[in-house]
Amino acid sequence: MHLRWGHADEVEVLAFDIFGTVVDWHGSIVREMSALHPQVDGDAFALAWRAGYRPAMARVMSGELGWTLIDDLHRRILDEILPQFGLAHLDEAARSHLNRAWHRLDPWPDAVAGLQRLKRKYIVCTLSNGNLGLLTRMAKRAGLPWDCVLSAEVFRAYKPDPATYRGVARVFDLPPQRVMLVAAHHDDLEGARACGLRTAYVERPLEFGAGKVKDVSPQAANELHSRDLLDLAEQLGC
Amino acid sequence: MHLRWGHADEVEVLAFDIFGTVVDWHGSIVREMSALHPQVDGDAFALAWRAGYRPAMARVMSGELGWTLIDDLHRRILDEILPQFGLAHLDEAARSHLNRAWHRLDPWPDAVAGLQRLKRKYIVCTLSNGNLGLLTRMAKRAGLPWDCVLSAEVFRAYKPDPATYRGVARVFDLPPQRVMLVAAHHDDLEGARACGLRTAYVERPLEFGAGKVKDVSPQAANELHSRDLLDLAEQLGC
């Protein structure tokens, strides 16, 4: 693929969505559940937990809830769904440990090697709705070699709020076209594009598990379309 | 040295001051000046530039100036001192390049190896008044292996404001005694200690150059006193 940028537009920063794009939240929650609570349907549990995620952030962004970190939103949702899965009896320590499962998500098999290659040429940072503590502990456990951990927590706004995409460009004192968002979600990329960022889509057909394969067909509006992060490194000449 | 903490108080995060503690700002500015403007006394220039740093942050914290990043404060000070050094003629590109010298500071010789050892056991993050873009570019060039880059920019307050020290503990959802500030400046450590953080002093006798050797004698209030980051790793059993 021929890249369309010249020197003044050269991309310097690759900002990555995390949940689903870099790490396999579904498979990791299933793994945690089969170790901790094997009697529960891990696939259904993971999907139920994640289903509460967007509505919870929407309540924050509408002002109905004050500013709340993802760790706390995950915990609210967890407390809501536990009874539906026969786990209403879990005590505080068990709930708290389970909630930290989001700090222990495994990377997709290509992620660490892909990021190591991309990092040679670009600043690689997170741009996730996950909070800084979650992202840092996840990276340390998984070996994700970020140059910088950025989060909705820094900008006090959740994606796709423009403050997040513009915030990354501002942090690095760059015009938005010198930042590229890498994500497995078209709405996230659309939000970034509306702020002038470049966009790269990553196929993650199994994001929601093998029972719910995702359509990963290309959308023309994205500058790049990649199978995984190794393919993205290849396309970017890293 | 016997460490005085048990499991519940175990340190999980080491937060590092940067300018002077991890990187040699004086020697690096002298190096930049001897390459770019060899006719200027680099030692005097570095000291003059740095002398404007605290007063500039004080103006921000008093409210006299609105929130301003260190890159911009460095630039204001630079513009003020250039005429005193016969450099009033520098154009915008030259000033901008020189101002970025703070992104190109070299680490002290022990810093990268020390951090790599400390990182095996602890979360290692920055807690600097430098802005995120500056700290990230510096780390990438110097090979500083941060798990997370934290800055006054995240907390919108400059050290020694309590919001910065408490902010680190909050980011990692830890009581303050599980965070240790590592710094070569007693006032910074004092600010951290007042917020309940643990403190480790690092000797950097040449922070201000060989012409102005710094007193690095131990102060009893600090839990640890170390010659450099390798010595700190040794004391912490890394």
Tab-separated table of N, CA and C in Angstrom, chain A residues 12-13 69 71 100 119-124 131-134 136-137 139-140 146-150 153-154 170-174, chain B residues 12-13 69 71 100 119-124 131-134 136-137 139-140 146-150 153-154 170-174:
chain	number	residue	atom	x	y	z
A	12	GLU	N	3.836	10.525	13.492
A	12	GLU	CA	4.869	10.338	14.521
A	12	GLU	C	4.349	9.461	15.664
A	13	VAL	N	3.030	9.497	15.866
A	13	VAL	CA	2.442	8.784	17.005
A	13	VAL	C	1.373	7.804	16.527
A	69	LEU	N	-14.015	6.213	37.010
A	69	LEU	CA	-13.033	5.414	36.263
A	69	LEU	C	-13.622	4.071	35.846
A	71	ASP	N	-12.424	1.093	36.206
A	71	ASP	CA	-12.397	0.102	37.288
A	71	ASP	C	-13.694	0.144	38.093
A	100	ARG	N	-10.545	-7.155	38.980
A	100	ARG	CA	-9.189	-6.924	38.484
A	100	ARG	C	-8.849	-7.836	37.292
A	119	LYS	N	7.255	0.240	17.372
A	119	LYS	CA	7.915	1.151	18.303
A	119	LYS	C	9.277	1.626	17.796
A	120	ARG	N	9.869	0.858	16.892
A	120	ARG	CA	11.170	1.279	16.340
A	120	ARG	C	11.058	2.585	15.568
A	121	LYS	N	9.885	2.805	14.974
A	121	LYS	CA	9.740	3.954	14.068
A	121	LYS	C	8.782	5.010	14.624
A	122	TYR	N	7.859	4.607	15.459
A	122	TYR	CA	6.810	5.506	15.947
A	122	TYR	C	6.788	5.554	17.475
A	123	ILE	N	6.258	6.638	18.000
A	123	ILE	CA	5.846	6.657	19.404
A	123	ILE	C	4.579	5.814	19.479
A	124	VAL	N	4.579	4.796	20.327
A	124	VAL	CA	3.369	3.982	20.478
A	124	VAL	C	2.759	4.261	21.849
A	131	ASN	N	-8.649	2.935	32.695
A	131	ASN	CA	-7.909	3.903	33.503
A	131	ASN	C	-6.414	3.593	33.515
A	132	LEU	N	-5.627	4.585	33.950
A	132	LEU	CA	-4.164	4.489	33.870
A	132	LEU	C	-3.621	3.301	34.667
A	133	GLY	N	-4.152	3.069	35.846
A	133	GLY	CA	-3.668	1.970	36.678
A	133	GLY	C	-3.938	0.627	36.008
A	134	LEU	N	-5.141	0.479	35.475
A	134	LEU	CA	-5.506	-0.741	34.747
A	134	LEU	C	-4.567	-0.956	33.560
A	136	THR	N	-1.599	0.255	32.948
A	136	THR	CA	-0.199	0.050	33.330
A	136	THR	C	0.025	-1.371	33.836
A	137	ARG	N	-0.881	-1.840	34.704
A	137	ARG	CA	-0.720	-3.212	35.234
A	137	ARG	C	-0.903	-4.237	34.116
A	139	ALA	N	-0.191	-3.800	30.934
A	139	ALA	CA	0.996	-3.745	30.073
A	139	ALA	C	2.166	-4.469	30.718
A	140	LYS	N	2.300	-4.299	32.016
A	140	LYS	CA	3.426	-4.908	32.726
A	140	LYS	C	3.310	-6.424	32.702
A	146	TRP	N	4.627	0.043	25.715
A	146	TRP	CA	4.188	1.415	25.430
A	146	TRP	C	5.271	2.435	25.699
A	147	ASP	N	5.338	3.452	24.858
A	147	ASP	CA	6.173	4.621	25.160
A	147	ASP	C	5.469	5.525	26.147
A	148	CYS	N	4.149	5.482	26.147
A	148	CYS	CA	3.361	6.365	27.012
A	148	CYS	C	1.973	5.756	27.157
A	149	VAL	N	1.442	5.818	28.364
A	149	VAL	CA	0.101	5.296	28.616
A	149	VAL	C	-0.859	6.478	28.716
A	150	LEU	N	-1.708	6.634	27.713
A	150	LEU	CA	-2.719	7.694	27.754
A	150	LEU	C	-4.095	7.046	27.891
A	153	GLU	N	-8.833	8.825	31.363
A	153	GLU	CA	-8.600	9.404	32.691
A	153	GLU	C	-7.817	10.719	32.595
A	154	VAL	N	-6.885	10.801	31.646
A	154	VAL	CA	-6.082	12.014	31.486
A	154	VAL	C	-6.946	13.162	30.945
A	170	ARG	N	-2.479	17.026	21.172
A	170	ARG	CA	-2.008	18.143	22.000
A	170	ARG	C	-0.869	17.706	22.917
A	171	VAL	N	-0.999	16.523	23.509
A	171	VAL	CA	0.065	16.019	24.386
A	171	VAL	C	1.392	15.985	23.638
A	172	PHE	N	1.353	15.589	22.356
A	172	PHE	CA	2.605	15.482	21.604
A	172	PHE	C	2.885	16.716	20.753
A	173	ASP	N	2.083	17.763	20.942
A	173	ASP	CA	2.292	19.035	20.247
A	173	ASP	C	2.388	18.806	18.730
A	174	LEU	N	1.434	18.055	18.209
A	174	LEU	CA	1.418	17.717	16.784
A	174	LEU	C	0.079	18.099	16.170
B	12	GLU	N	4.621	-0.816	45.938
B	12	GLU	CA	4.317	-1.397	44.620
B	12	GLU	C	4.788	-0.475	43.499
B	13	VAL	N	4.823	0.833	43.790
B	13	VAL	CA	5.152	1.812	42.756
B	13	VAL	C	6.341	2.665	43.190
B	69	LEU	N	2.327	24.453	30.230
B	69	LEU	CA	3.220	23.292	30.244
B	69	LEU	C	4.677	23.733	30.325
B	71	ASP	N	7.195	22.844	28.521
B	71	ASP	CA	7.741	23.234	27.215
B	71	ASP	C	7.560	24.736	26.975
B	100	ARG	N	13.714	22.339	22.499
B	100	ARG	CA	13.534	20.888	22.539
B	100	ARG	C	14.768	20.167	23.105
B	119	LYS	N	12.497	-2.286	37.688
B	119	LYS	CA	11.252	-2.590	36.975
B	119	LYS	C	10.839	-4.055	37.108
B	120	ARG	N	11.813	-4.921	37.400
B	120	ARG	CA	11.470	-6.346	37.579
B	120	ARG	C	10.526	-6.549	38.760
B	121	LYS	N	10.650	-5.689	39.763
B	121	LYS	CA	9.915	-5.917	41.019
B	121	LYS	C	8.840	-4.849	41.256
B	122	TYR	N	9.031	-3.666	40.682
B	122	TYR	CA	8.131	-2.545	40.964
B	122	TYR	C	7.547	-1.972	39.669
B	123	ILE	N	6.414	-1.321	39.797
B	123	ILE	CA	5.952	-0.429	38.733
B	123	ILE	C	6.842	0.805	38.808
B	124	VAL	N	7.496	1.145	37.703
B	124	VAL	CA	8.331	2.348	37.698
B	124	VAL	C	7.662	3.406	36.820
B	131	ASN	N	6.299	17.987	30.913
B	131	ASN	CA	5.041	17.552	30.304
B	131	ASN	C	5.180	16.177	29.659
B	132	LEU	N	4.018	15.580	29.367
B	132	LEU	CA	3.991	14.186	28.897
B	132	LEU	C	4.761	13.997	27.591
B	133	GLY	N	4.626	14.940	26.667
B	133	GLY	CA	5.315	14.817	25.385
B	133	GLY	C	6.828	14.866	25.569
B	134	LEU	N	7.272	15.802	26.395
B	134	LEU	CA	8.698	15.915	26.713
B	134	LEU	C	9.213	14.617	27.339
B	136	THR	N	7.988	11.600	27.277
B	136	THR	CA	7.897	10.430	26.394
B	136	THR	C	9.018	10.453	25.363
B	137	ARG	N	9.258	11.621	24.757
B	137	ARG	CA	10.335	11.699	23.754
B	137	ARG	C	11.704	11.495	24.406
B	139	ALA	N	12.316	9.688	27.071
B	139	ALA	CA	12.446	8.266	27.430
B	139	ALA	C	12.773	7.430	26.200
B	140	LYS	N	12.151	7.760	25.077
B	140	LYS	CA	12.346	6.980	23.859
B	140	LYS	C	13.793	7.130	23.371
B	146	TRP	N	10.058	3.186	31.287
B	146	TRP	CA	8.924	3.448	32.187
B	146	TRP	C	7.764	2.500	31.940
B	147	ASP	N	7.098	2.109	33.023
B	147	ASP	CA	5.823	1.404	32.895
B	147	ASP	C	4.708	2.392	32.614
B	148	CYS	N	4.888	3.621	33.062
B	148	CYS	CA	3.853	4.633	32.893
B	148	CYS	C	4.504	6.004	33.033
B	149	VAL	N	4.091	6.932	32.207
B	149	VAL	CA	4.624	8.293	32.259
B	149	VAL	C	3.582	9.179	32.937
B	150	LEU	N	3.876	9.615	34.157
B	150	LEU	CA	2.972	10.538	34.858
B	150	LEU	C	3.666	11.882	34.986
B	153	GLU	N	1.315	17.505	34.268
B	153	GLU	CA	0.282	17.752	33.244
B	153	GLU	C	-0.985	16.946	33.522
B	154	VAL	N	-0.828	15.727	34.061
B	154	VAL	CA	-1.992	14.880	34.348
B	154	VAL	C	-2.783	15.449	35.527
B	170	ARG	N	-3.465	7.643	43.838
B	170	ARG	CA	-4.843	7.466	43.363
B	170	ARG	C	-4.868	6.744	42.015
B	171	VAL	N	-3.956	7.119	41.120
B	171	VAL	CA	-3.902	6.459	39.805
B	171	VAL	C	-3.755	4.946	39.974
B	172	PHE	N	-2.938	4.542	40.954
B	172	PHE	CA	-2.697	3.111	41.130
B	172	PHE	C	-3.577	2.497	42.215
B	173	ASP	N	-4.541	3.276	42.715
B	173	ASP	CA	-5.498	2.792	43.700
B	173	ASP	C	-4.777	2.165	44.891
B	174	LEU	N	-3.811	2.895	45.409
B	174	LEU	CA	-2.994	2.406	46.524
B	174	LEU	C	-2.995	3.424	47.657
